[in-house]
Coordinates of C-alpha atoms and ligand atoms in Angstrom, one line a residue:
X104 CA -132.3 -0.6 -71.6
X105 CA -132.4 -3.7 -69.7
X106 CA -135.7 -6.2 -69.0
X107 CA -134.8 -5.3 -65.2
X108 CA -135.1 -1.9 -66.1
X109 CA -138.3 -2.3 -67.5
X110 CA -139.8 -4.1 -65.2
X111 CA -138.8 -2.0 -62.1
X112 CA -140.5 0.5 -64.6
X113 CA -143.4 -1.0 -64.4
X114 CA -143.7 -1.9 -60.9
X115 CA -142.4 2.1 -60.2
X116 CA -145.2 3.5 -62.2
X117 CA -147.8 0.7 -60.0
X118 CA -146.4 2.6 -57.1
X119 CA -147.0 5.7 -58.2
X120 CA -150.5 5.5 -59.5
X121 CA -151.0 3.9 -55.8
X122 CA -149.6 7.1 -53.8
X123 CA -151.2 9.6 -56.1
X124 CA -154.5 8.5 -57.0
X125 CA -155.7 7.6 -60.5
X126 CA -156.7 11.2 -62.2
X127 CA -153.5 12.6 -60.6
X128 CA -151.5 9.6 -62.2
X129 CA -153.4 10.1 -65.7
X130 CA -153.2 14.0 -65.8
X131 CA -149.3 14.0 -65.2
X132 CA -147.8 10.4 -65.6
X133 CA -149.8 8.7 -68.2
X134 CA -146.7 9.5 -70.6
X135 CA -144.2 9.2 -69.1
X136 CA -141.9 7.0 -70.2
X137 CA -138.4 5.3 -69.1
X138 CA -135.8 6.4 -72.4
X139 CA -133.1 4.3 -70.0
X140 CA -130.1 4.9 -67.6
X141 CA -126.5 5.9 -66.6
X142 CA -125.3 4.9 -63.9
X143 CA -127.1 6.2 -60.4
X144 CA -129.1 8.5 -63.0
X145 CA -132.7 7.3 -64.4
X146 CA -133.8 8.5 -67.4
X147 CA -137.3 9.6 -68.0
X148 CA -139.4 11.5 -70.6
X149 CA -142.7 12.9 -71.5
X150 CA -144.0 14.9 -74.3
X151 CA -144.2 18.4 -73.8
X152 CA -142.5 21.0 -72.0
X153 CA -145.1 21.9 -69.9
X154 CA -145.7 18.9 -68.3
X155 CA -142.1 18.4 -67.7
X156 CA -142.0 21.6 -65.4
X157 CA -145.1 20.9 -64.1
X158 CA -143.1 17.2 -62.8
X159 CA -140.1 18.5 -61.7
X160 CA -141.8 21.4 -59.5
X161 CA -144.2 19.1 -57.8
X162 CA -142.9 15.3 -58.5
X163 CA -139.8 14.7 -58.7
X164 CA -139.1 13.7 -55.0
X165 CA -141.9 11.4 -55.3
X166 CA -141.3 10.2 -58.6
X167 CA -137.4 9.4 -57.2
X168 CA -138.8 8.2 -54.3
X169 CA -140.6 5.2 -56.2
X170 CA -137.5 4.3 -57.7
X171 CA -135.6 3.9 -54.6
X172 CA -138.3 2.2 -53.3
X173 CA -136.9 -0.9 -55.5
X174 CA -133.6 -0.7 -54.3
X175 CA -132.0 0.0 -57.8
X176 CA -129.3 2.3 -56.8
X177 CA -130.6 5.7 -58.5
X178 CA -130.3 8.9 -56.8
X179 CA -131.1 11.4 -59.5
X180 CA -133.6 11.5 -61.9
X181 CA -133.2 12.8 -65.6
X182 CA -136.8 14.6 -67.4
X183 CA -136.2 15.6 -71.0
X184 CA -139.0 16.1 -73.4
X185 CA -138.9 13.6 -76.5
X186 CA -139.6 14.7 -79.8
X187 CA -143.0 14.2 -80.8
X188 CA -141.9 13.5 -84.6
X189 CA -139.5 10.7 -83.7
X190 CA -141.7 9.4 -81.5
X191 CA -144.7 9.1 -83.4
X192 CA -142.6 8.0 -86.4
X193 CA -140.5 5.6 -84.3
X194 CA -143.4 4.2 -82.1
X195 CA -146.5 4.7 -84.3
X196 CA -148.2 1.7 -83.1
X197 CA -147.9 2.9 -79.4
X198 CA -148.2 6.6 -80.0
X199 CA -149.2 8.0 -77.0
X200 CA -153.0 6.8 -76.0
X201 CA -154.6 10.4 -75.5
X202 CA -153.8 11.5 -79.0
X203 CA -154.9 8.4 -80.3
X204 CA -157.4 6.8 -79.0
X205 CA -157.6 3.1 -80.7
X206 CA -161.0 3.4 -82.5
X207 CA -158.9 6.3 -84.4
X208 CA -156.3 4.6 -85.8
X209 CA -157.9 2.6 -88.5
X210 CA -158.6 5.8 -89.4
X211 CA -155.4 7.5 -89.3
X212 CA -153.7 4.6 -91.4
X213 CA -156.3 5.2 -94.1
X214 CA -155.7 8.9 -94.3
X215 CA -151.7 9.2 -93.3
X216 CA -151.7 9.8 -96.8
X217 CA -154.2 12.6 -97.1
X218 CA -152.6 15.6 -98.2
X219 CA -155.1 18.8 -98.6
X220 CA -153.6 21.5 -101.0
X221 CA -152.1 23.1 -98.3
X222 CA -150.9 20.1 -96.5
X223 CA -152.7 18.4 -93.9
X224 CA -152.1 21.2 -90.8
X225 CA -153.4 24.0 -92.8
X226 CA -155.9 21.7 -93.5
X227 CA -156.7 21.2 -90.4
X228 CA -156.2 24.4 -89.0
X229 CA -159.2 25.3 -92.4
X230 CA -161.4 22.4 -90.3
X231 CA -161.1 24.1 -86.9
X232 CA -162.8 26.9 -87.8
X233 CA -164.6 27.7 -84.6
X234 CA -168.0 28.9 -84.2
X235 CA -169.2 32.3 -85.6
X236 CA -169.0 35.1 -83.2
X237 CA -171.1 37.9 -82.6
X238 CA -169.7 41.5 -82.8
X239 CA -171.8 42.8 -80.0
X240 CA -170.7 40.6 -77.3
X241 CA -167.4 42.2 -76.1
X242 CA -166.0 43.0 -73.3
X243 CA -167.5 46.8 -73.7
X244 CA -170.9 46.0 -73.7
X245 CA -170.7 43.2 -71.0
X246 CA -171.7 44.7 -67.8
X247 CA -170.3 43.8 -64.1
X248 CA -172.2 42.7 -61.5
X249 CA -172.3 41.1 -58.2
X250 CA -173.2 38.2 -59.7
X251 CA -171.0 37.7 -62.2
X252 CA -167.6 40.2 -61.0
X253 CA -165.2 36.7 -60.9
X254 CA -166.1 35.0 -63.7
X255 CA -165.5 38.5 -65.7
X256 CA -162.3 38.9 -63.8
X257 CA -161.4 35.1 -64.5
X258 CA -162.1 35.8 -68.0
X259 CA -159.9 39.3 -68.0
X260 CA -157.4 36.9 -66.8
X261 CA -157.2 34.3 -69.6
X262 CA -156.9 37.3 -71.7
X263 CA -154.3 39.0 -70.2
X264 CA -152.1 36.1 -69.8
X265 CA -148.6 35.7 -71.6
X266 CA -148.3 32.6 -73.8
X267 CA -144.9 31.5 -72.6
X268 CA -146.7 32.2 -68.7
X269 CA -148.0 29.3 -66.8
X270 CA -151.7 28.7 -66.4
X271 CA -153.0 30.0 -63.7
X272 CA -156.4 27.6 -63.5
X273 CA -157.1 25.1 -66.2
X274 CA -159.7 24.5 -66.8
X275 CA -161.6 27.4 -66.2
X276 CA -165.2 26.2 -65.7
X277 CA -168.1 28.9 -66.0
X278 CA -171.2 28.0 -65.1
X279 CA -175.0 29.8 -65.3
X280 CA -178.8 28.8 -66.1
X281 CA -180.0 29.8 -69.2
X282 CA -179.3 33.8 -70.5
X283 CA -177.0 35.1 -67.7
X284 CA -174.4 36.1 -69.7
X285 CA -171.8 32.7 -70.2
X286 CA -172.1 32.9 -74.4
X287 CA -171.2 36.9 -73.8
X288 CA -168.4 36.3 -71.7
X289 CA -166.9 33.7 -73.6
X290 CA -167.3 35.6 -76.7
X291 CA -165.9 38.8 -75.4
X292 CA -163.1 36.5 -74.3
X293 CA -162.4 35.3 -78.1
X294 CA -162.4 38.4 -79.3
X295 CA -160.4 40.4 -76.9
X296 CA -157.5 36.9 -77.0
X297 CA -157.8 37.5 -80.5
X298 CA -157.5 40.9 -80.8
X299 CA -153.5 39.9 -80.5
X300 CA -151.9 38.3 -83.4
X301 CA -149.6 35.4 -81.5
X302 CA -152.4 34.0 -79.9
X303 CA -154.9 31.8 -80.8
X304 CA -158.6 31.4 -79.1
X305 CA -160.9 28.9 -80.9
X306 CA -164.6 29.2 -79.6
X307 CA -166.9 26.5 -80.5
X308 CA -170.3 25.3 -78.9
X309 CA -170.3 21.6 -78.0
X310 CA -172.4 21.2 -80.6
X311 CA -169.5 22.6 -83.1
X312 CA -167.4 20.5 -81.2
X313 CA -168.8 17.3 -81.7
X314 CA -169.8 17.8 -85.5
X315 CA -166.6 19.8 -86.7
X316 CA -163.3 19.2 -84.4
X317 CA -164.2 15.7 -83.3
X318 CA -163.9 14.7 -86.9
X319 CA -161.4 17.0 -87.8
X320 CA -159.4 15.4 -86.3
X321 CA -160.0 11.8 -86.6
X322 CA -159.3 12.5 -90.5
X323 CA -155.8 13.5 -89.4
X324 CA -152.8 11.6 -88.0
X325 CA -151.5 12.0 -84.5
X326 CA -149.0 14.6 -85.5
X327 CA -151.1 17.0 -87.0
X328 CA -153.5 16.8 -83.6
X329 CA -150.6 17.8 -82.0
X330 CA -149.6 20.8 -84.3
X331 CA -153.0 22.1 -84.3
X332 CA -153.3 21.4 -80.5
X333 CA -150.4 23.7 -80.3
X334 CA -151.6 26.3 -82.4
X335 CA -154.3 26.9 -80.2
X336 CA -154.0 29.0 -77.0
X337 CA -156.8 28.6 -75.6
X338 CA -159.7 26.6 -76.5
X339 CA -163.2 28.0 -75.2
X340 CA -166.2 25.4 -75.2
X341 CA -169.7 26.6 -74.8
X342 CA -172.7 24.9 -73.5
X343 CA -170.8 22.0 -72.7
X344 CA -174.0 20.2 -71.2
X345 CA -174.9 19.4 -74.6
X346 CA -172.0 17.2 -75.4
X347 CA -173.1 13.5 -76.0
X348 CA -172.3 10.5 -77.1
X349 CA -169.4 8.2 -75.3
X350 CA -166.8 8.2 -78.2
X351 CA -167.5 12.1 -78.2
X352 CA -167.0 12.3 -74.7
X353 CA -163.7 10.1 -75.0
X354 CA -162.6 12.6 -77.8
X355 CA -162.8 15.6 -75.2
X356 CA -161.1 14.2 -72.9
X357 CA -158.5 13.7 -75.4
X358 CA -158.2 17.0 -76.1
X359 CA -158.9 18.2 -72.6
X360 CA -155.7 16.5 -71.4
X361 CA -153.5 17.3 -74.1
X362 CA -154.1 20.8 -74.3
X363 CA -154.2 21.1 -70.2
X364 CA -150.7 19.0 -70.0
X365 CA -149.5 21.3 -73.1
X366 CA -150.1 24.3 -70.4
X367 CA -153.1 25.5 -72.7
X368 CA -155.8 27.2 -71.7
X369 CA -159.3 26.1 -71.4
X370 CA -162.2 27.3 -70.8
X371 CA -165.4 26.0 -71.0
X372 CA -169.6 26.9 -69.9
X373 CA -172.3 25.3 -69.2
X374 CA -175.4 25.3 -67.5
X375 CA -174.6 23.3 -64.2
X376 CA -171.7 22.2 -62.4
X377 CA -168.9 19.7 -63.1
X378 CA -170.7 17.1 -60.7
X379 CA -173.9 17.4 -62.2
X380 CA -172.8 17.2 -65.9
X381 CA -174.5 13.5 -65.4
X382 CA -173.8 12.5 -68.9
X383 CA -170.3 12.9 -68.6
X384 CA -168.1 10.5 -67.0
X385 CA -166.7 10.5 -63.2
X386 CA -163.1 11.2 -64.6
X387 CA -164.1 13.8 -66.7
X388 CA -166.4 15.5 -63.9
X389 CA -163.4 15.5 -62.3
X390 CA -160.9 16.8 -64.1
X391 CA -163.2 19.6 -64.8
X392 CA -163.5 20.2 -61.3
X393 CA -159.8 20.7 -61.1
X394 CA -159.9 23.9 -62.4
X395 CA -161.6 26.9 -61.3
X396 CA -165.1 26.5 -61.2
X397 CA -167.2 29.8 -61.1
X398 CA -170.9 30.4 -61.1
X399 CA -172.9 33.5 -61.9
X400 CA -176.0 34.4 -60.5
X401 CA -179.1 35.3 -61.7
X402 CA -178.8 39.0 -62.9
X403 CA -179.4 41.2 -59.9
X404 CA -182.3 44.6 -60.9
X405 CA -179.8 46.9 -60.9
X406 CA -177.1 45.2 -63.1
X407 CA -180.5 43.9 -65.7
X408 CA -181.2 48.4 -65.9
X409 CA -177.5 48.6 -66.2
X410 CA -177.8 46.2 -69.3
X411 CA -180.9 47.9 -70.2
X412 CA -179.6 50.8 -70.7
X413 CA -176.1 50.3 -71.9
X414 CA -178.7 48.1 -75.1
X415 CA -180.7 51.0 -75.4
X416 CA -178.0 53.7 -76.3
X417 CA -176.4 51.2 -78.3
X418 CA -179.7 51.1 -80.4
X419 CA -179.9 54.2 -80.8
X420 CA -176.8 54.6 -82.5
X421 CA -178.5 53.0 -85.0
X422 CA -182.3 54.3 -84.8
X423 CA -181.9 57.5 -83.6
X424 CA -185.7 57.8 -83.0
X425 CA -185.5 55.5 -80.3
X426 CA -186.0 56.7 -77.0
X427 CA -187.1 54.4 -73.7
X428 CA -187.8 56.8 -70.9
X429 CA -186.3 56.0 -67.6
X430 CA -189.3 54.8 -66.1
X431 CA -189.8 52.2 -69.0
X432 CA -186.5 50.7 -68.4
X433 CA -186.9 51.1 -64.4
X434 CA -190.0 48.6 -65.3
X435 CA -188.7 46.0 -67.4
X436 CA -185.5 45.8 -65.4
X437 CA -188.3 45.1 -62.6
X438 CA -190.4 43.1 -64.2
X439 CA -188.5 41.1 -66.7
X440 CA -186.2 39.3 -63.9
X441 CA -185.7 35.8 -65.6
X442 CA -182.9 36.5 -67.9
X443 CA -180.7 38.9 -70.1
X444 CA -182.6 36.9 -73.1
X445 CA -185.7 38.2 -72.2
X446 CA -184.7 41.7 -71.4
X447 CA -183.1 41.8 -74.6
X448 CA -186.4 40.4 -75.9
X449 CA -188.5 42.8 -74.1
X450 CA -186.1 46.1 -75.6
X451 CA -186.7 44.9 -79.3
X452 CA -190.3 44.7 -78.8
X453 CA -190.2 48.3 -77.4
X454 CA -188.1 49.0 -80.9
X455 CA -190.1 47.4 -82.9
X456 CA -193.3 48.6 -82.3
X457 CA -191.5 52.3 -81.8
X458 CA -190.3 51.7 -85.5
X459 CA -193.7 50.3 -87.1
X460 CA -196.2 52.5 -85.3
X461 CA -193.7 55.7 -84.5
X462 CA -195.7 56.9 -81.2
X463 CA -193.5 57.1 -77.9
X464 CA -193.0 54.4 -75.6
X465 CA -194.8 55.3 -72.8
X466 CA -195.0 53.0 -69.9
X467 CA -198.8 51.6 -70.7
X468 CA -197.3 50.4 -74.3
X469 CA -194.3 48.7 -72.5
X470 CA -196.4 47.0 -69.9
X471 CA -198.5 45.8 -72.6
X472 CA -195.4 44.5 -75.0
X473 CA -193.6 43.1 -72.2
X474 CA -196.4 41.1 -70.5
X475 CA -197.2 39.1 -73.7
X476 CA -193.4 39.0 -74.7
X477 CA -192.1 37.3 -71.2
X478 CA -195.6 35.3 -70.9
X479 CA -194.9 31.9 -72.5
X480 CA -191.4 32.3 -71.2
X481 CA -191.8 32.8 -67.6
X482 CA -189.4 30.4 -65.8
X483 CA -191.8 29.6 -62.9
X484 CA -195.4 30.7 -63.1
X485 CA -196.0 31.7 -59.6
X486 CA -199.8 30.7 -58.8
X487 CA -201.7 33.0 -57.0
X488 CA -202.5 30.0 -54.9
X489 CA -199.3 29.5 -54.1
X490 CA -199.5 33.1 -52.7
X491 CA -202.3 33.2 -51.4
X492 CA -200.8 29.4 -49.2
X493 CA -197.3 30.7 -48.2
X494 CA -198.4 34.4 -47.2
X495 CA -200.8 32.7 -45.0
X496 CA -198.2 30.2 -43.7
X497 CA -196.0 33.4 -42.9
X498 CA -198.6 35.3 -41.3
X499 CA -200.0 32.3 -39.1
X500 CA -203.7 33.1 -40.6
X501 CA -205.9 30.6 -43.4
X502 CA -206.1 30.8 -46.6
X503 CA -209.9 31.0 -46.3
X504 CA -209.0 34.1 -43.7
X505 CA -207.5 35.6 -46.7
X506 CA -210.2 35.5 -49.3
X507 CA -213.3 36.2 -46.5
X508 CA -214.4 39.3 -46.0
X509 CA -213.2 39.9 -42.6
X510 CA -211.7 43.3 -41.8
X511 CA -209.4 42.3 -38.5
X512 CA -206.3 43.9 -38.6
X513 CA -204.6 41.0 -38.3
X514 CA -205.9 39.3 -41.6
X515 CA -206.1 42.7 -43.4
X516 CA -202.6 43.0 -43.8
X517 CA -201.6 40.0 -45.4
X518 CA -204.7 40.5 -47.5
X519 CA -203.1 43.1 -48.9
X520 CA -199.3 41.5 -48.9
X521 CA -200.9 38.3 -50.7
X522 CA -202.6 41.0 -53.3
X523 CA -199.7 43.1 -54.1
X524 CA -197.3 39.6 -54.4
X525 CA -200.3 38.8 -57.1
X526 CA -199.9 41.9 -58.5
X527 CA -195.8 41.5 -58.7
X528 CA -195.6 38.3 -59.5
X529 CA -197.9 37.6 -61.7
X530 CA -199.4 38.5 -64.6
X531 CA -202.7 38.3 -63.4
X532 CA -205.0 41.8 -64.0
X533 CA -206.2 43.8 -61.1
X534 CA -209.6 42.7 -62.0
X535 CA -208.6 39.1 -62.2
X536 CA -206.9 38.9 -58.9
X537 CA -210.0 40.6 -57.2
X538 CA -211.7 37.5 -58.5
X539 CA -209.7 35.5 -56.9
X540 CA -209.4 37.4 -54.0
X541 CA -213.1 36.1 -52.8
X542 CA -214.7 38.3 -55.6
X543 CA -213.3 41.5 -54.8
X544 CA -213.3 44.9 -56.7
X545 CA -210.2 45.5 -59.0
X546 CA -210.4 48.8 -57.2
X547 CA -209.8 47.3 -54.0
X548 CA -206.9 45.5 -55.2
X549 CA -205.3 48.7 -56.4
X550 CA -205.7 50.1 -53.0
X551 CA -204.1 47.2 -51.7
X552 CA -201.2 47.3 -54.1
X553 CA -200.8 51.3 -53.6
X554 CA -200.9 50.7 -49.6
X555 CA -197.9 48.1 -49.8
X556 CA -196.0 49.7 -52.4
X557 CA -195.8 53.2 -49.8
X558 CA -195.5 50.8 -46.6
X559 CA -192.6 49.3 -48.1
X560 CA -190.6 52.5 -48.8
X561 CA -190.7 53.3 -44.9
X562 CA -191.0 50.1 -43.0
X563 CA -187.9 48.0 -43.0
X564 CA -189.5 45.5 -41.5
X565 CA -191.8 45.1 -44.0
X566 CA -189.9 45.3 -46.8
X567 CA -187.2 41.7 -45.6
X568 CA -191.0 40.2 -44.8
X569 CA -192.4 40.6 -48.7
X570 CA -188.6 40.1 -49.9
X571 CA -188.3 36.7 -48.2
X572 CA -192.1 36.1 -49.4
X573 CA -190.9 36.8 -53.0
X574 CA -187.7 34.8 -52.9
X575 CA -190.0 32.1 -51.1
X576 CA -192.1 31.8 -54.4
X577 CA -189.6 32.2 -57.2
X578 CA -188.1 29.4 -56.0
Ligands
LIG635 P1 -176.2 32.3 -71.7 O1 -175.2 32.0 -72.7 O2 -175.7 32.3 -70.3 O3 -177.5 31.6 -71.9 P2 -176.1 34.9 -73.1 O4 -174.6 35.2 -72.9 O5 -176.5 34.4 -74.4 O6 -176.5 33.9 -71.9 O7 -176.9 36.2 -72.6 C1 -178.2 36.4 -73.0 C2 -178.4 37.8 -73.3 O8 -178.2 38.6 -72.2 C3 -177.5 38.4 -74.3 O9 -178.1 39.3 -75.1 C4 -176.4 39.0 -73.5 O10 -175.8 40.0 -74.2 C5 -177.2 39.6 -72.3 N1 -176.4 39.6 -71.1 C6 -176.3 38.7 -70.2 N2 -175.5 39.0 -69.2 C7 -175.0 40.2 -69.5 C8 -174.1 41.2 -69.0 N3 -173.5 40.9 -67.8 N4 -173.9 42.4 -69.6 C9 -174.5 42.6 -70.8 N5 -175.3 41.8 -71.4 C10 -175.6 40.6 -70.8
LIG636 MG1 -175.2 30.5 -74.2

């Protein structure tokens, strides 16, 4: 290779990083390097076979265009993937930067030597040991919703896919707020992947991630990344907001990249989107974004029964005494709407006071399990102020209309709209809102509840009003 050829190397990779942006330029060109050429032929290589498909599907005119940009007589452009064990032997103090980021080779010289009983990749594959799984959270108990049908199917998808098979998104980005089913999914996904013996899913929360891979791998040398970073499938991160720390951070990009450019899946959850992962840096957010980035919504009534349910004759497999009556599950799939935690939460309560006390669970028990279970956990305590303000706003009336005795029709109504939301929403006693209602009887406050509750089942009209009012106030 000549010092021409190098430097028309140099200024050909400037040109490229120029036309294509820098992530674009990092993701696929970062190592790529000149091996030398043959007459109107440019030889080029990078690491992995993946990345050298990916290159000559969607690069190469551009990447040949760069070179005749200087003139140098090449009209065809060679990609071969170099060996990884020459290479890191040959070039060990250049070995390529996103295995080996420069803070980790003072540690890789120290330990090049480290040899574990089983030598150092069975070593390292001992250290990668992902996080424990739970048996229940499979596939056959995770159930489908509106809210959550394309993650699942995105999920069903890593699963199904062939390991010699391109990736069809990478990464695949999940996002939720807390208890809507991201840790269940992901799980079910590392148990179905590894239901098959050539393929291997690691799971680990970020946490696991920082403490156990992170340094994992730093006790290992470049080549042992790699052979572990093959060995993997697909990698599946969880709770990702929780990653800190900028060397941390570096690390995941590390490993981000290398698996993504080694056509490895990943997959990853958190609690917000790429963007507002703030922590986390730009290039990071973005690559992230680059994937396919699903949300699931909060779990709809029906779908929290359907979970109800589908836990409840799964406990009973095991306590065969157990029995919640419809109705019971009808009202905690009502009124336990935060999360699949707390229904979850709500259904052990139900079991364990079924188990200690043995009498039935009637629907008087479970409202009064349920209201002290969800009580301290109650993502936004709705105020019956904040009722009693934005029924009035709705209904063009005060707020001192509300709580006066007056008997007009027009204030009546969304008396009894602002009593039954208090009655809904919080967990306020009928006695308790009649307080607050101007000192009203608990009775009247019943009769108000009942009167809604029947008007709703008949008038459409109605029904949208108090739903907008509801969604109004839970947010
Ligand atoms: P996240 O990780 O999003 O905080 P989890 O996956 O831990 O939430 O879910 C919380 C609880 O709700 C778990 O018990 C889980 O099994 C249950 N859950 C959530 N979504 C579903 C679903 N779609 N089907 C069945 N169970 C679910
Ligand atoms: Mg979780």
């Amino acid at each position: 290779m000549t010092s021409t050829d190098l430097q028309q190397w140099t200024r050909v990779r400037d040109r490229l990083r120029a036309e294509v942006g820098d992530d674009v330029y990092s993701s696929w060109f970062a190592r790529m390097e000149l091996e030398g050429s043959e007459g109107d032929t440019v030889k080029l290589s990078v690491p992995t076979r993946f990345l050298k498909s990916w290159i000559q599907s969607h690069y190469a005119e551009r990447v040949l265009a760069c070179w005749q940009a200087e003139e140098c007589g090449f009209s065809r452009i060679e990609l071969t993937v170099r060996s990884s064990i020459a290479r890191i032997h040959g070039t060990i103090g250049k070995a390529p930067e996103i295995l080996a980021p420069p803070r980790e080779r003072d540690v890789r010289s120290k330990c090049a030597d480290l040899r574990l009983p089983n030598g150092p990749i069975a070593g390292l594959h001992e250290s990668l040991g992902g996080s424990p799984l739970d048996p229940r959270l499979t596939f056959d108990t995770f159930v489908i919703g509106r809210c959550n049908t394309l993650a699942h199917a995105a999920a069903k998808q890593v699963v199904i896919a062939r390991r010699d098979e391109p990736v069809m998104f990478n990464p695949l980005y999940i996002h939720a707020g807390v208890g809507l089913g991201k840790t269940h999914l992901l799980q079910s996904l590392a148990w179905a992947g590894n239901a098959s013996p050539d393929r291997k899913l690691l799971y680990l929360t970020a946490e696991r991630f920082m403490y156990g891979f992170v340094s994992a791998l730093r006790a290992q040398n470049a080549l042992a990344f790699k052979e572990a970073v093959r060995s993997i499938d697909v990698l599946i991160i969880d709770d990702l907001q929780f990653l800190q720390g900028k060397s941390t951070q570096a690390e995941f990009c590390h490993t981000l990249n290398a698996l993504i450019d080694a056509g490895r899946q990943v997959v990853i959850a958190a609690d917000r989107p790429p963007s507002d992962l703030e922590s986390l840096e730009e290039r990071v957010r973005s690559r992230l974004a680059g994937g396919l980035v699903v949300e699931m919504g909060s779990l709809g009534e029906e779908l929290r029964l359907e979970i109800l349910r589908s836990r409840t004759a799964a406990a009973k497999l095991q306590h065969p005494g157990f029995d919640v009556p419809p109705p019971v599950l009808a009202f905690i799939a009502k009124t336990v709407t935060h999360n699949g935690r707390d229904l979850e939460g709500a259904l052990n309560r139900l079991l364990a006071h079924s188990k200690l006390t043995g009498n039935p669970i009637t629907l008087e028990m479970a409202e009064r399990e349920i209201r002290d279970l969800i009580r301290p956990q109650e993502p936004k305590r709705i105020k019956i102020e904040d009722i009693q303000r934005i029924v009035a706003r709705q209904y063009n009336v005060s707020r001192a209309d509300l709580l006066s005795s007056r008997r007009t029709a027009n204030v009546v109504r969304p008396r009894q709209v602002a009593m039954y939301l208090a009655k809904a929403l919080t967990l306020r006693s009928l006695p308790e809102i009649g307080r607050r209602f101007g000192g009203r009887d608990h009775t009247t406050v019943l009769h108000a509840v009942r009167k809604i509750e029947s008007l709703v089942s008949t008038d459409n009209t109605l029904a949208d009003e108090i739903e907008l009012l509801k969604r109004q106030l839970q947010e």
